[in-house]
PDB file of C-alpha atoms in Angstrom:
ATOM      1  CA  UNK A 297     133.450 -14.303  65.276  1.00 44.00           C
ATOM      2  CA  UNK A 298     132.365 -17.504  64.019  1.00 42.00           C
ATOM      3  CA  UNK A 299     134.809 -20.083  62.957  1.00 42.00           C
ATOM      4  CA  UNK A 300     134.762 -22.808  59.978  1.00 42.00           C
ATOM      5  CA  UNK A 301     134.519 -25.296  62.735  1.00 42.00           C
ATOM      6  CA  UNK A 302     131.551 -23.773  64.435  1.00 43.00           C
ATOM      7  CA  UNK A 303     129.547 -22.993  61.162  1.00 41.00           C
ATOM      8  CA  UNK A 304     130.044 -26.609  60.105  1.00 41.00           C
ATOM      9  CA  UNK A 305     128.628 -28.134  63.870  1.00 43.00           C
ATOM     10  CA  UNK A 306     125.543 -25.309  63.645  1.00 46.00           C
ATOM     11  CA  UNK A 307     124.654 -26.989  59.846  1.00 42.00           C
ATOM     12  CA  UNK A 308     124.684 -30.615  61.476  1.00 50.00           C
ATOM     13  CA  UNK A 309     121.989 -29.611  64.083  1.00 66.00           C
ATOM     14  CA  UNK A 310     120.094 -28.131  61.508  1.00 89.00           C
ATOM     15  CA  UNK A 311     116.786 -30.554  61.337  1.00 97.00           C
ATOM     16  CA  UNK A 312     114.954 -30.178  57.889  1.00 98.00           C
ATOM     17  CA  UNK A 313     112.080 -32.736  56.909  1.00 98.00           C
ATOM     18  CA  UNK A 314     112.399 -33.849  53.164  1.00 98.00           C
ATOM     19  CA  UNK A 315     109.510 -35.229  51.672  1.00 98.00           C
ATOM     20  CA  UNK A 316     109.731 -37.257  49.101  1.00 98.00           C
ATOM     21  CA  UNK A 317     106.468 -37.723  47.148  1.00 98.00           C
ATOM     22  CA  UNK A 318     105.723 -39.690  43.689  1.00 97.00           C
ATOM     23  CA  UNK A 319     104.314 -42.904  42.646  1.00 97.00           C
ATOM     24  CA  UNK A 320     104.814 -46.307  43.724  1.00 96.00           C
ATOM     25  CA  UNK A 321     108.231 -48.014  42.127  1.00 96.00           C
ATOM     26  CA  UNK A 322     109.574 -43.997  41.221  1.00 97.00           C
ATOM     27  CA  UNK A 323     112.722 -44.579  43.285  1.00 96.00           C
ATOM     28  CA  UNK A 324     111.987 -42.866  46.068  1.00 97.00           C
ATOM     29  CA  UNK A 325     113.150 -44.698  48.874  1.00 97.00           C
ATOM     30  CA  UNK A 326     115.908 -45.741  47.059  1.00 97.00           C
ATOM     31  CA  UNK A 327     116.685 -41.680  46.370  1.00 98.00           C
ATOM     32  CA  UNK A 328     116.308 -41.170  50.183  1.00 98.00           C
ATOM     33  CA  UNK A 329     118.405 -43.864  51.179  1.00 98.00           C
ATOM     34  CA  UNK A 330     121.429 -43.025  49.162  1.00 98.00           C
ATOM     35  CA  UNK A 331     121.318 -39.275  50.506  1.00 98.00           C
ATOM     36  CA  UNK A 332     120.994 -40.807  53.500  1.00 98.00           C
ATOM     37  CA  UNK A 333     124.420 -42.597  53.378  1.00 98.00           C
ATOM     38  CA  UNK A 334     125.989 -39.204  51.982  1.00 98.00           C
ATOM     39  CA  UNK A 335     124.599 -36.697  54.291  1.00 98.00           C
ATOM     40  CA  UNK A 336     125.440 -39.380  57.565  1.00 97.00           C
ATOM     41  CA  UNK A 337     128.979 -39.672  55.848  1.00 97.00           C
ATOM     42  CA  UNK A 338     129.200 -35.719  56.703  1.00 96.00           C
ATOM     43  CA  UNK A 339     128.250 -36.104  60.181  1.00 96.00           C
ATOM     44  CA  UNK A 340     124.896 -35.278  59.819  1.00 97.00           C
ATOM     45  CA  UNK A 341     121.775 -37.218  61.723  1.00 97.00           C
ATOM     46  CA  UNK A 342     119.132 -38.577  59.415  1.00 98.00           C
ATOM     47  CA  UNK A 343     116.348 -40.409  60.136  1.00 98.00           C
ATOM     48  CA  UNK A 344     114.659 -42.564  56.915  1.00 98.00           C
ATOM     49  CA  UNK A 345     110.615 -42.470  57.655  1.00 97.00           C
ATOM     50  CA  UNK A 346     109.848 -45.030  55.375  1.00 93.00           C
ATOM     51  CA  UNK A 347     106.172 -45.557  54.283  1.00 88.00           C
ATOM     52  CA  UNK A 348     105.682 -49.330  54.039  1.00 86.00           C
ATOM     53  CA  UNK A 349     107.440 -49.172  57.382  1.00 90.00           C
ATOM     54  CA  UNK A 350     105.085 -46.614  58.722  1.00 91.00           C
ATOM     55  CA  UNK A 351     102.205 -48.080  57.871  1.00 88.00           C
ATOM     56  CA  UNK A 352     103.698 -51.277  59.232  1.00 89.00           C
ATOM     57  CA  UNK A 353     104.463 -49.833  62.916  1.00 89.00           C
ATOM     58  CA  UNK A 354     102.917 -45.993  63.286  1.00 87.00           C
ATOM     59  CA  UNK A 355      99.432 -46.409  61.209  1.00 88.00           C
ATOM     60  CA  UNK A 356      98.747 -50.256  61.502  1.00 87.00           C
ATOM     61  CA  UNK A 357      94.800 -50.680  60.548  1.00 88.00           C
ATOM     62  CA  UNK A 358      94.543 -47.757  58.230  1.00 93.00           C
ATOM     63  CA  UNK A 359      93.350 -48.591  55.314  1.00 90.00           C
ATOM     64  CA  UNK A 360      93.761 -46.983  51.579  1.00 89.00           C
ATOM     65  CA  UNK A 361      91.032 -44.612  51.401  1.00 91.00           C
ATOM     66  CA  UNK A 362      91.597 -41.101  50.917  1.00 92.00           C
ATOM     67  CA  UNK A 363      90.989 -40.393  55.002  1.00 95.00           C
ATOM     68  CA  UNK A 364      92.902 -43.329  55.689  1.00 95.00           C
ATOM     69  CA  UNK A 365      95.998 -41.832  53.504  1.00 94.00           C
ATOM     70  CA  UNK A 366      95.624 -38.504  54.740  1.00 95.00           C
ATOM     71  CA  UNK A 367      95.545 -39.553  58.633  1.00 96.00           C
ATOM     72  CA  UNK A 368      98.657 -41.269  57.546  1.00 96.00           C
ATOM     73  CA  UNK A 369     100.378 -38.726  55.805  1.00 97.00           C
ATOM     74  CA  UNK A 370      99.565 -36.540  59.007  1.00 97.00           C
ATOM     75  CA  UNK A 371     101.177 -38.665  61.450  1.00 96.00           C
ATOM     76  CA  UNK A 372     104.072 -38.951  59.482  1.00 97.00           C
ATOM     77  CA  UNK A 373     104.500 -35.174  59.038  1.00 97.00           C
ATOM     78  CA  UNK A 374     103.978 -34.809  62.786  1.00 97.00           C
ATOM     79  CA  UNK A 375     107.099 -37.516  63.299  1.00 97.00           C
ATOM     80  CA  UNK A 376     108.997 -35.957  60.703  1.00 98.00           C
ATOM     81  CA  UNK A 377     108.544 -32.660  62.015  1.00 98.00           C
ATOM     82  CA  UNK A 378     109.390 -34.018  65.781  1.00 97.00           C
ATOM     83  CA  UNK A 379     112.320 -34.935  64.995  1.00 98.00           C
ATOM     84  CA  UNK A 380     113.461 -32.304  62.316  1.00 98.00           C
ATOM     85  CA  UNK A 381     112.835 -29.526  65.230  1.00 97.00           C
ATOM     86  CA  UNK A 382     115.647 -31.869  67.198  1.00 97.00           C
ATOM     87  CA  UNK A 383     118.098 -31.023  64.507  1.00 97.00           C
ATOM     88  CA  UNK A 384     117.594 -34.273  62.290  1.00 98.00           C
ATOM     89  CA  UNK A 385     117.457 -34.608  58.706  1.00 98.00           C
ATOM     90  CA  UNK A 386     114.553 -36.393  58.491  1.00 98.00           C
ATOM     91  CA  UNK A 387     114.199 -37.932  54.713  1.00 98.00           C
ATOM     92  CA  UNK A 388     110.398 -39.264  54.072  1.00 98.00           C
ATOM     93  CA  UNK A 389     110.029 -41.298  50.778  1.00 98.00           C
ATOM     94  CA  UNK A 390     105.950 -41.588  50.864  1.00 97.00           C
ATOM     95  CA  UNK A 391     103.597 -41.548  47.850  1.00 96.00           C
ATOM     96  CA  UNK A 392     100.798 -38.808  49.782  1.00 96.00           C
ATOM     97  CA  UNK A 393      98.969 -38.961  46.613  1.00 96.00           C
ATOM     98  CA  UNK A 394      96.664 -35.410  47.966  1.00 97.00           C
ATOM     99  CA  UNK A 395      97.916 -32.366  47.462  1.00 97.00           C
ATOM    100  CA  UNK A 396      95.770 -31.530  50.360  1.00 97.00           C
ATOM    101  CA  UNK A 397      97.316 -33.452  52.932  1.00 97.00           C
ATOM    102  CA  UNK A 398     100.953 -32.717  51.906  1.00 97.00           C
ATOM    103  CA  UNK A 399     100.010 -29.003  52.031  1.00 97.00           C
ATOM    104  CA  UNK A 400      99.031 -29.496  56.228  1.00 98.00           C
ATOM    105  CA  UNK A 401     102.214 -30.795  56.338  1.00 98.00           C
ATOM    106  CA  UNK A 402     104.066 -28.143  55.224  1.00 97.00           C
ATOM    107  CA  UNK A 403     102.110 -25.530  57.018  1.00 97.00           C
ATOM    108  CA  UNK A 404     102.841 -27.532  60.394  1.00 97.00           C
ATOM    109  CA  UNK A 405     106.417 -27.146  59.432  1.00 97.00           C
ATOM    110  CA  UNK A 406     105.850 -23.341  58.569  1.00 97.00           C
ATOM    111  CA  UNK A 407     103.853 -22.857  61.702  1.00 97.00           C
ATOM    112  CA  UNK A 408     106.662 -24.500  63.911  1.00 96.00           C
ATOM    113  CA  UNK A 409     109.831 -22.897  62.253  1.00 96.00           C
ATOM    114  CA  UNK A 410     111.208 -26.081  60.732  1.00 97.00           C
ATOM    115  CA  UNK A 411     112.929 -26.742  57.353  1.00 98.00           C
ATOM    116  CA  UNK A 412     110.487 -28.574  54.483  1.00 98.00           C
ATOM    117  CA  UNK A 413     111.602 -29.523  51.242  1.00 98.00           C
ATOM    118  CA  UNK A 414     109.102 -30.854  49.290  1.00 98.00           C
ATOM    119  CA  UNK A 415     110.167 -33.436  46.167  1.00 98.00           C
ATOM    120  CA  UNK A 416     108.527 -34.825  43.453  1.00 98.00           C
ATOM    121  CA  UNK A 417     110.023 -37.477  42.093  1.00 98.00           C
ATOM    122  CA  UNK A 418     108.464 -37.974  38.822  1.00 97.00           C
ATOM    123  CA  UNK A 419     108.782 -40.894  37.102  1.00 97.00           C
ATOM    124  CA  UNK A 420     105.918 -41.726  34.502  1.00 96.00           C
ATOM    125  CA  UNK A 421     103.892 -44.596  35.823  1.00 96.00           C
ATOM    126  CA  UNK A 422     104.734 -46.142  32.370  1.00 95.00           C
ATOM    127  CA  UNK A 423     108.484 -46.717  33.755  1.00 96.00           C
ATOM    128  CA  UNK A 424     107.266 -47.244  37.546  1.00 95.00           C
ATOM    129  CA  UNK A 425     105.427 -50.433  36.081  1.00 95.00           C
ATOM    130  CA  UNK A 426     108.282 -51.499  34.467  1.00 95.00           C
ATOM    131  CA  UNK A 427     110.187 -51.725  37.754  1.00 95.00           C
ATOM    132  CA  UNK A 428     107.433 -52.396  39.879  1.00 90.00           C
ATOM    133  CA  UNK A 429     109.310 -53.275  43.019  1.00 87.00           C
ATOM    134  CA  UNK A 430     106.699 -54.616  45.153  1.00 91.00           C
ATOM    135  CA  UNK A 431     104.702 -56.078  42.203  1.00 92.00           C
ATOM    136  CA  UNK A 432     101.640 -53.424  42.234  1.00 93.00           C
ATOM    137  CA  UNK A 433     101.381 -53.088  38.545  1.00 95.00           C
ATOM    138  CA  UNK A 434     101.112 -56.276  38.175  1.00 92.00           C
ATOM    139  CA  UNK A 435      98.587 -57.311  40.602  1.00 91.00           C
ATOM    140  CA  UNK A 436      96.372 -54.268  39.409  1.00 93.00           C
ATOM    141  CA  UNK A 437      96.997 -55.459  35.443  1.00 91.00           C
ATOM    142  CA  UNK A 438      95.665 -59.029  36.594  1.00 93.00           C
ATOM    143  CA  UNK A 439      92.381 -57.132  38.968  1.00 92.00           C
ATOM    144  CA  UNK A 440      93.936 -58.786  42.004  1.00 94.00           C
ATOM    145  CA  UNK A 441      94.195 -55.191  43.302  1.00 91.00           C
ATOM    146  CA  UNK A 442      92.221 -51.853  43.149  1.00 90.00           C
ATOM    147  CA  UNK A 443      93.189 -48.532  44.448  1.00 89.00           C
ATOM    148  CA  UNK A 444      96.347 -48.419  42.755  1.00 92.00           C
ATOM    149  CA  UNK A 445      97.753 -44.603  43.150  1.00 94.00           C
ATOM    150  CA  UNK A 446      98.403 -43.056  39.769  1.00 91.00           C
ATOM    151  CA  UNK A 447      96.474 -46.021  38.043  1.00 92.00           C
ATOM    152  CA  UNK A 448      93.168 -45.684  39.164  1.00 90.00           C
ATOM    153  CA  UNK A 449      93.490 -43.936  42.225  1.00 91.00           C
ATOM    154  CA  UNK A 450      94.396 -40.665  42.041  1.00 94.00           C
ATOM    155  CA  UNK A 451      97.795 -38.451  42.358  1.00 96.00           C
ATOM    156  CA  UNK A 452      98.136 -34.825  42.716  1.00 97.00           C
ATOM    157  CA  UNK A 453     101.017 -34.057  40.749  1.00 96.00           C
ATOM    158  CA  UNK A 454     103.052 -31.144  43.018  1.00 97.00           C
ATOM    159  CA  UNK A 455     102.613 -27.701  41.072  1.00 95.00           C
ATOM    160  CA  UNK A 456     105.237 -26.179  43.388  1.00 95.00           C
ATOM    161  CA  UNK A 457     108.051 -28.742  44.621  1.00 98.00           C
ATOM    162  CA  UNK A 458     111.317 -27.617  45.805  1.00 98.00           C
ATOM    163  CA  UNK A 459     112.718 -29.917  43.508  1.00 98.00           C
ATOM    164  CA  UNK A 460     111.646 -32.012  40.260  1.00 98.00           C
ATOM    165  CA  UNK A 461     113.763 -35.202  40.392  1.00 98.00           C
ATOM    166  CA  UNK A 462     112.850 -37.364  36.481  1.00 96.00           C
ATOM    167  CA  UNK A 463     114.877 -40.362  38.104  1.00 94.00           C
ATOM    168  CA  UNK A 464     114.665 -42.347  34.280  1.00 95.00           C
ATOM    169  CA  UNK A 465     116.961 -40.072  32.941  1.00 96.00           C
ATOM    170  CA  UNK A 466     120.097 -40.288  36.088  1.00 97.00           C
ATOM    171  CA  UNK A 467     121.433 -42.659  38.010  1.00 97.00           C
ATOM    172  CA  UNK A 468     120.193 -43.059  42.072  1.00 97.00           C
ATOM    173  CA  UNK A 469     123.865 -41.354  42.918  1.00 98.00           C
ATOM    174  CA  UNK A 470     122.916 -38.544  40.119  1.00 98.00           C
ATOM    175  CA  UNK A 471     119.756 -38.109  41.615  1.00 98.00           C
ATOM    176  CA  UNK A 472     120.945 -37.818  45.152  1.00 98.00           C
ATOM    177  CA  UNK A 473     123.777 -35.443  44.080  1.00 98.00           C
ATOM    178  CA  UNK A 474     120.611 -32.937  42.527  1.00 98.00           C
ATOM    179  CA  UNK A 475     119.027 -33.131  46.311  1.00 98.00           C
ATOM    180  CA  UNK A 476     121.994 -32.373  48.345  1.00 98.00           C
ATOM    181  CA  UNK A 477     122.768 -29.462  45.649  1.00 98.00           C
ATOM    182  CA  UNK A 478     119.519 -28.436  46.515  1.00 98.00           C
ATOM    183  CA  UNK A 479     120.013 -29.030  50.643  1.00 98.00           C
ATOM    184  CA  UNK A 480     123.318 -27.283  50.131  1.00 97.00           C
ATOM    185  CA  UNK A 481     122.308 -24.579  48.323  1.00 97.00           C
ATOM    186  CA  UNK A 482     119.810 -23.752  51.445  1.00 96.00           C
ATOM    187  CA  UNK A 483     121.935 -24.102  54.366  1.00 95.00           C
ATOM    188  CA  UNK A 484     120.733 -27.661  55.116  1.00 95.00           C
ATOM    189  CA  UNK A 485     123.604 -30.062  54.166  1.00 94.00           C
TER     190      UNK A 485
END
């Protein structure tokens, strides 16, 4: 017979990967980090891949062309699915414009057994440039930059996500409640 107790410890070693895909200033590592805090304040290990970090330490001297994103998107799904087969809750807030390269990912994760939750957070690049946290809008509006994802580099809107998050219309806390719903819902959180 198993106990409240035990079904509770079996859900924290549960590893998922949760991808969090959309463009550049939709709130998706701010999304990630706020579940973040939530699911650690349940006892839960999470790991936050991070995509500026990434390319920072795991894919320094990649560039941004479409081989260049997809080997990066690749060795971040092989990370995230590393450690989400060691029972963390791995939360990855990366643009992966290609619908292409986030597919491999998810078929790694099929292939190996492990949890994927795939999310689209899907703010209109009309509100992302309005926020523009790192200043990419405006460095593209002024030509001081080219290759700008959504602007005139391409994105592959998800047609399937496990989740559609429109982050203009909820609070970050509203928007991280939706996701662990969804994590809940599936055994994850």
């Amino acid at each position: 017979m198993t106990t409240t107790t035990e079904t509770s410890q079996e859900n924290h070693v549960t590893g998922a990967t949760i991808w969090l895909t959309g463009l550049p200033s939709a709130g998706k590592t701010t999304i990630a980090y706020e579940l973040a805090g939530r699911l650690r304040g349940e006892g839960h290990r999470v790991e936050v891949l991070d995509g500026d970090e990434i390319r920072e330490f795991l894919s320094a001297g990649l560039g941004f062309s479409r081989e260049d994103r997809h080997t990066n998107v690749q060795r971040i799904g092989f990370v995230s699915e590393l450690l989400a087969s060691n029972g963390v809750k791995v939360l990855v807030p990366v643009i992966a414009p290609y619908e292409d390269s986030r597919e491999a990912v998810r078929k790694r994760h099929q292939s190996e057994g492990t949890p994927y939750v795939e999310v689209h957070v899907a703010t209109p690049v009309d509100v992302c440039s309005v926020r523009d946290v790192k200043g990419l809008y405006a460095k593209q509006a002024a030509g001081e930059l080219q290759g700008l994802t959504g602007v005139d580099d391409p994105y592959d809107e998800p047609r399937n996500p496990d989740l559609r998050i429109e982050s203009q219309n909820q609070t970050v806390q509203e928007s991280a409640a939706q996701l662990h719903a969804l994590l809940t819902e599936r055994g994850l959180a």
